[in-house]
Short mmCIF file of C-alpha atoms and ligand atoms in Angstrom, two decimals:
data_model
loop_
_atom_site.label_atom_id
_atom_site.label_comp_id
_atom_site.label_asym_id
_atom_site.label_seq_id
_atom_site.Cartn_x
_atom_site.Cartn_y
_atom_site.Cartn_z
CA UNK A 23 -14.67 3.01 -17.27
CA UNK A 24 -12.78 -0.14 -16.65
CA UNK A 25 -9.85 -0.90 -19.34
CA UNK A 26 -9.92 -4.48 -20.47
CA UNK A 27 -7.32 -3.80 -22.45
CA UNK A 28 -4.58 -1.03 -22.24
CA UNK A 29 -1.52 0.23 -24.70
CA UNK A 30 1.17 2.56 -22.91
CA UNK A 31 3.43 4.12 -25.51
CA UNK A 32 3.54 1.37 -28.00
CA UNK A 33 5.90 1.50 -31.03
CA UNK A 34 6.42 -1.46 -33.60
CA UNK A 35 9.39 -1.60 -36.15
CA UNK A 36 9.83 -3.96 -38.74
CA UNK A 37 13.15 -4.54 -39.88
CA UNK A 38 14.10 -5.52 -43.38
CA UNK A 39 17.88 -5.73 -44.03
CA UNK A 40 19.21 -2.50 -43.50
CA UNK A 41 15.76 -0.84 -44.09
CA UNK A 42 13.37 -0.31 -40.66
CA UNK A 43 9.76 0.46 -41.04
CA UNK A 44 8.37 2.30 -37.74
CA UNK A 45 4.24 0.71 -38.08
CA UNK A 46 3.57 2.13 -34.82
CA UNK A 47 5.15 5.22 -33.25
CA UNK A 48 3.96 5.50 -29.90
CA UNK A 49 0.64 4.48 -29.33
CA UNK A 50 -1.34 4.78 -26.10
CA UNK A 51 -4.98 3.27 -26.09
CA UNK A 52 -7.82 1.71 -24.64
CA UNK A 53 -10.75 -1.15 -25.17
CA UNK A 54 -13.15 -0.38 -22.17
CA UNK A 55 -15.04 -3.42 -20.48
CA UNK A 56 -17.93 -4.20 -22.79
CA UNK A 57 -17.35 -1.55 -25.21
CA UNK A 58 -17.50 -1.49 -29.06
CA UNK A 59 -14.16 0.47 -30.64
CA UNK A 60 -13.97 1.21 -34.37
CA UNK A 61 -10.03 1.69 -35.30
CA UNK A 62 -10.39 3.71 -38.59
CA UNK A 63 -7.51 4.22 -40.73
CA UNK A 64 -6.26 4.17 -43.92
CA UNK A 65 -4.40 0.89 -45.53
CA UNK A 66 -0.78 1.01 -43.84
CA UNK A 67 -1.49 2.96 -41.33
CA UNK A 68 -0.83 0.58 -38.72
CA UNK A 69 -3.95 -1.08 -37.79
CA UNK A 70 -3.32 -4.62 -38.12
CA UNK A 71 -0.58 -4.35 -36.31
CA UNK A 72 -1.78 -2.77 -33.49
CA UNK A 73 -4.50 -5.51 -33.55
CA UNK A 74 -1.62 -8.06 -33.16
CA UNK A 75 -0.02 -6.41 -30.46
CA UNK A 76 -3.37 -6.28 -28.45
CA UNK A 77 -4.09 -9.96 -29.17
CA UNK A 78 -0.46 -10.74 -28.30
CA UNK A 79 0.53 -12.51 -31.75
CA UNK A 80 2.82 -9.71 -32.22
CA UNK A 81 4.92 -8.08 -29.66
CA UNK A 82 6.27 -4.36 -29.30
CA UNK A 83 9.27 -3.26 -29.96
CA UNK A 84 8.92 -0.74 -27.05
CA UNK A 85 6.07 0.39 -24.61
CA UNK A 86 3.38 -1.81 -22.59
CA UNK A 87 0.34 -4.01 -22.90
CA UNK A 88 -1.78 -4.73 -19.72
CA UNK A 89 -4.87 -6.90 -19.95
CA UNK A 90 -6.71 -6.31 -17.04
CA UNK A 91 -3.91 -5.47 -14.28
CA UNK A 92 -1.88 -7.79 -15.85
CA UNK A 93 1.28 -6.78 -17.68
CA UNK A 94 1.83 -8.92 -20.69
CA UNK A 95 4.56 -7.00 -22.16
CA UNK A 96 7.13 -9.35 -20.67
CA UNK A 97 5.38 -12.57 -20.34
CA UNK A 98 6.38 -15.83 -21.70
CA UNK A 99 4.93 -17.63 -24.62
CA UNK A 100 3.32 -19.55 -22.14
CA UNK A 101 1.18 -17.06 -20.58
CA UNK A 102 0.53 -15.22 -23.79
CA UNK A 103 -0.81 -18.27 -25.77
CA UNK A 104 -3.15 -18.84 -22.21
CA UNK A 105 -4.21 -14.85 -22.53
CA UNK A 106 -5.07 -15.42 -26.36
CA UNK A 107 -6.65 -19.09 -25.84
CA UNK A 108 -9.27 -17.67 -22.61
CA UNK A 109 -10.06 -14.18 -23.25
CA UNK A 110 -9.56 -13.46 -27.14
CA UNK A 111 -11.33 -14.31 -30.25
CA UNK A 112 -10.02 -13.20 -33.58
CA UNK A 113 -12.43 -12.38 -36.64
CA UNK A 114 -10.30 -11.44 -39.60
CA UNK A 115 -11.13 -10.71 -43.12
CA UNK A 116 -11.10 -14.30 -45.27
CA UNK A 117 -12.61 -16.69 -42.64
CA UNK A 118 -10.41 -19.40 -42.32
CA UNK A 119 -12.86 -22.21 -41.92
CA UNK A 120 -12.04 -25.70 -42.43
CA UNK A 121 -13.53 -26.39 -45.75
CA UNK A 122 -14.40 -30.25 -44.86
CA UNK A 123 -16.10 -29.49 -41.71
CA UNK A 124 -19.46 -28.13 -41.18
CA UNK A 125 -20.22 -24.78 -39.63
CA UNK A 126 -21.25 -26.77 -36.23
CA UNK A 127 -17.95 -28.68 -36.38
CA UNK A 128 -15.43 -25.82 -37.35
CA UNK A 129 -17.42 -24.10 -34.20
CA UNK A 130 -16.72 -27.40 -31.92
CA UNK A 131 -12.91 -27.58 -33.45
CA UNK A 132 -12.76 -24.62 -30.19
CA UNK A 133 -14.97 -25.47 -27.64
CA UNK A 134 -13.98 -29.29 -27.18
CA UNK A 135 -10.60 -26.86 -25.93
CA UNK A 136 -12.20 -24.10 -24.31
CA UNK A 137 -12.63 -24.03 -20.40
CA UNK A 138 -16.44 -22.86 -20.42
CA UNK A 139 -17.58 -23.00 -23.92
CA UNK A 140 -21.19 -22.08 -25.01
CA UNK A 141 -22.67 -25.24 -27.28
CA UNK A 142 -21.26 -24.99 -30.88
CA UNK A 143 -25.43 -24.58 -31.82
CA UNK A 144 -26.05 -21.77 -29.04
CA UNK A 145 -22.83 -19.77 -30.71
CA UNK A 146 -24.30 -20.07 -34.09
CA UNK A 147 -27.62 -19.01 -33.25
CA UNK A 148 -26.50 -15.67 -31.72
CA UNK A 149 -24.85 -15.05 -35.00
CA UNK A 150 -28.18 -15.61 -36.92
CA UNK A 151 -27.13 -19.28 -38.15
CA UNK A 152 -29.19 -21.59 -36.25
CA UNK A 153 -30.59 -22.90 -39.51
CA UNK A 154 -27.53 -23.67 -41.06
CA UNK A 155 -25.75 -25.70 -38.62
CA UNK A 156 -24.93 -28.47 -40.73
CA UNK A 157 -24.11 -26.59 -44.04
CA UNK A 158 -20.35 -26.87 -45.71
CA UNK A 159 -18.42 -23.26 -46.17
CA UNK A 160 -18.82 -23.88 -49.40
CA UNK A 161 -23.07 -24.15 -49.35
CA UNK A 162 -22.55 -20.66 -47.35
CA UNK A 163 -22.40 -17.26 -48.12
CA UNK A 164 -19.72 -15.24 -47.76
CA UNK A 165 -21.26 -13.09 -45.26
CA UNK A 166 -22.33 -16.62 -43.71
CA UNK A 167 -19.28 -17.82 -43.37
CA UNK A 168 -17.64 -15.01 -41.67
CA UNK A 169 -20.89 -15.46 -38.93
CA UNK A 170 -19.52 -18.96 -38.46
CA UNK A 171 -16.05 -17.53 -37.76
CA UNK A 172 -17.39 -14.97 -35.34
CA UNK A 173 -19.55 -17.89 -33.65
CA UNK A 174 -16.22 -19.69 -33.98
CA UNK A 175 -14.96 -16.60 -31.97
CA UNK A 176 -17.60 -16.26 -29.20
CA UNK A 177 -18.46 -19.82 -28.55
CA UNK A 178 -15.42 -19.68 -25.98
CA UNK A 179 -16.80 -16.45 -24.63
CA UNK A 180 -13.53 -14.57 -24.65
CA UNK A 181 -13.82 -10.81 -22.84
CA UNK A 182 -12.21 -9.49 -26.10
CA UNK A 183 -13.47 -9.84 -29.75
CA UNK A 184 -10.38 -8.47 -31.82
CA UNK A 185 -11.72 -8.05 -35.67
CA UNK A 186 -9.16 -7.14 -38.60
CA UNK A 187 -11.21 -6.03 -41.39
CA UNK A 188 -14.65 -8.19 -41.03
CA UNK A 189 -16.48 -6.56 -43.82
CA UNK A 190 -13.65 -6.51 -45.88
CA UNK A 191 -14.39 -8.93 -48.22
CA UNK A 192 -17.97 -8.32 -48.84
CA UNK A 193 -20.29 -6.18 -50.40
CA UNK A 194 -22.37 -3.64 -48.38
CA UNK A 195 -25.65 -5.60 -47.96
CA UNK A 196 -23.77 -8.68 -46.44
CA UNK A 197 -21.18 -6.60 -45.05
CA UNK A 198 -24.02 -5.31 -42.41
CA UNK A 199 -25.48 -8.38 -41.17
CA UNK A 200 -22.04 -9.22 -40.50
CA UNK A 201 -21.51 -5.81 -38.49
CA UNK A 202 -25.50 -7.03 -37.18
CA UNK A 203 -23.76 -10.32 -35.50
CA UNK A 204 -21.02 -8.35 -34.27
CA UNK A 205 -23.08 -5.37 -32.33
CA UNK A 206 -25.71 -8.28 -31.18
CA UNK A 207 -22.57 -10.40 -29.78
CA UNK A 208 -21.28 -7.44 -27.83
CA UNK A 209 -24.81 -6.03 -26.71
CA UNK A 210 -26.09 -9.22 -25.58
CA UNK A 211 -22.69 -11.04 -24.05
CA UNK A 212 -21.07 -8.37 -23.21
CA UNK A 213 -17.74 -8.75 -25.17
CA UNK A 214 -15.41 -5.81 -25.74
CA UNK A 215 -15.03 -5.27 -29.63
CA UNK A 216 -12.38 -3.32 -31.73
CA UNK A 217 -12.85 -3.57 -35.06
CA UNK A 218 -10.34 -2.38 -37.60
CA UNK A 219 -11.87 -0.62 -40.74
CA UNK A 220 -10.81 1.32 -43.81
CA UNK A 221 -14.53 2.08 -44.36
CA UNK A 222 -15.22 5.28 -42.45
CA UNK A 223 -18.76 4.66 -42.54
CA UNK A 224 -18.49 1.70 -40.34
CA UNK A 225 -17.31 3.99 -37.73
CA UNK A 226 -21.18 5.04 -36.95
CA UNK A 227 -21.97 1.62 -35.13
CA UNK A 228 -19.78 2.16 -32.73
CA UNK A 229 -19.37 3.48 -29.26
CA UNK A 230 -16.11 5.22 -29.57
CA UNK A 231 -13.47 5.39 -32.79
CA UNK A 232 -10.01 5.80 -32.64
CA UNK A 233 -8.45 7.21 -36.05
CA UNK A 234 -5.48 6.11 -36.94
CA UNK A 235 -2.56 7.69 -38.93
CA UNK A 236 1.00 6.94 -39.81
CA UNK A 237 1.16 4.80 -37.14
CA UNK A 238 -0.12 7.40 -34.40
CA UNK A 239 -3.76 8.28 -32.82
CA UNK A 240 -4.64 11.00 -34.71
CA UNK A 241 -7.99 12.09 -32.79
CA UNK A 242 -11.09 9.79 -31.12
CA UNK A 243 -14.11 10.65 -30.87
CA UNK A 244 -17.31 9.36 -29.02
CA UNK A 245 -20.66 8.83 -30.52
CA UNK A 246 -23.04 10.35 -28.89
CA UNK A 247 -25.50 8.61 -31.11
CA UNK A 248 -24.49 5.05 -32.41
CA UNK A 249 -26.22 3.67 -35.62
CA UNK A 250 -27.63 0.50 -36.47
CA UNK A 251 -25.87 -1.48 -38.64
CA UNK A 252 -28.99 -1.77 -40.73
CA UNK A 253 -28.95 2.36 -40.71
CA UNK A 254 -25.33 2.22 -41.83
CA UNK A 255 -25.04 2.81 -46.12
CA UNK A 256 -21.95 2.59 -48.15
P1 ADP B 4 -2.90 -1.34 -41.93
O1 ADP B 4 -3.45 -2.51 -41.18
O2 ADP B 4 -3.40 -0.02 -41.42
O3 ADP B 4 -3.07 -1.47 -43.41
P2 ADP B 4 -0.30 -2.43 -41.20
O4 ADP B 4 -0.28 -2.51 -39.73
O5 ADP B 4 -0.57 -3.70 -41.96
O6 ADP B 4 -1.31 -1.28 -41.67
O7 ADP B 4 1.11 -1.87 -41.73
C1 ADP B 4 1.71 -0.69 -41.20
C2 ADP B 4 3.07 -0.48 -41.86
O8 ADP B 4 3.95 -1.52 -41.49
C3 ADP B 4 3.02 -0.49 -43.38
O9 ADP B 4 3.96 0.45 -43.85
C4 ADP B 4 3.43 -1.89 -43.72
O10 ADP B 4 4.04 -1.93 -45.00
C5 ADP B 4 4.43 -2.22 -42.63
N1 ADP B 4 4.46 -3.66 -42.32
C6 ADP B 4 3.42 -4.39 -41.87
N2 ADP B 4 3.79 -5.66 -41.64
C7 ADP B 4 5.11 -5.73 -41.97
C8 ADP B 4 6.09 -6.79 -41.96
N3 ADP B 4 5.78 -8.02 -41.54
N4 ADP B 4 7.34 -6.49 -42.36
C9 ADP B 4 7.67 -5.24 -42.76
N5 ADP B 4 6.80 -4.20 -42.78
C10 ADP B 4 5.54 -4.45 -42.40
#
């Protein structure tokens, strides 16, 4: 398989004063071209951060990111803000819309500054929102309006999807058609998905789960047999 995305040896420590908090000790990982990764851990594991490292709002303190062939580790601000702005979208748990501006509008707020956008109404249909193009946040869901931020996520059609607890917020029942967008987005266009999850149950939809533990890999496994989010129960 072809890495989209690539750790080598990756450590993050957060200093406080005098006290230093190793979140990351040393991890070494992969998100494979078009391939759905469930990073499974329990709360302060080190999840999130690794999820910032790999979208580049957070650097390492020591070790390497590549995307593609491309070593970011050292890059300037300049290049990493162009890596995050054409290849990633970011899902994370509250949604972050703008509350004055419809889901069709907080979807065009990115692709009137994307290079090769799909249309605002094209991104919202994929997520199952083509009928509520002109609704408020507030007239959605919850489960809606995390759709609209995936949609807001997609409509540039980045090669990675990087998602930071997506269900987190919800209940089960609109927790899954949120996971539904996200397996339909990266069946259908192709986009590599990690997805970071407390929920071990969530781990089922996906093609390959990395566990995470005190800031280390504990194991990863492969599933042989994905789920359906619709199959998934919690
Ligand atoms: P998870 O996403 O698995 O809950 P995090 O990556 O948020 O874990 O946190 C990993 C560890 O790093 C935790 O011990 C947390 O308290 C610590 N940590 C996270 N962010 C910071 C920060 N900005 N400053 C200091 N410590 C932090």
């Amino acid at each position: 398989m072809t890495a989209v995305l690539r750790t080598e040896n990756v450590t993050r420590i957060y200093r406080t004063g005098a006290v230093e908090v190793a979140a990351l000790r040393g991890v070494t990982m992969q998100l494979d071209v078009g391939e759905m990764v469930v990073l499974l851990g329990p709360s302060g594991s080190g999840k999130s951060t690794l999820l910032n490292i790999l979208g580049a709002l957070d650097s390492p303190t020591d070790g390497r990111l590549f995307f593609r062939e491309t070593d970011l580790t050292h890059a300037s601000d300049r290049a990493l803000t162009r890596y995050r702005r054409d290849h990633v979208g970011f899902v994370f748990q509250f949604y972050n819309l703008m509350p004055a501006l419809t889901a069709r509008e907080n979807v065009a707020l990115v692709t009137e500054i994307a290079a090769n956008p799909m249309p605002p109404e094209e991104a919202l249909s994929r997520v199952g929102l083509g009928h509520r193009l002109d609704h408020f946040p507030a007239e959605l869901s919850g489960g809606e309006q995390q759709r609209v931020a995936i949609a807001r996520a997609i409509a540039k059609r980045p090669e990675i999807l990087l998602c930071d607890e997506p269900t987190g917020a919800l209940d089960s029942a609109t927790g899954i058609t949120v996971l539904e967008a996200l397996d339909q987005v990266n069946r259908e266009l192709g986009t590599a998905t990690a997805i970071i999850t407390h929920n071990a149950e969530i781990r089922r939809i996906a093609h390959r789960v990395i566990h995470i533990a005190d800031g280390r890999i504990a194991r990863e496994e492969v599933n042989t047999t994905r789920l359906k989010p619709s199959e998934v129960r919690w």
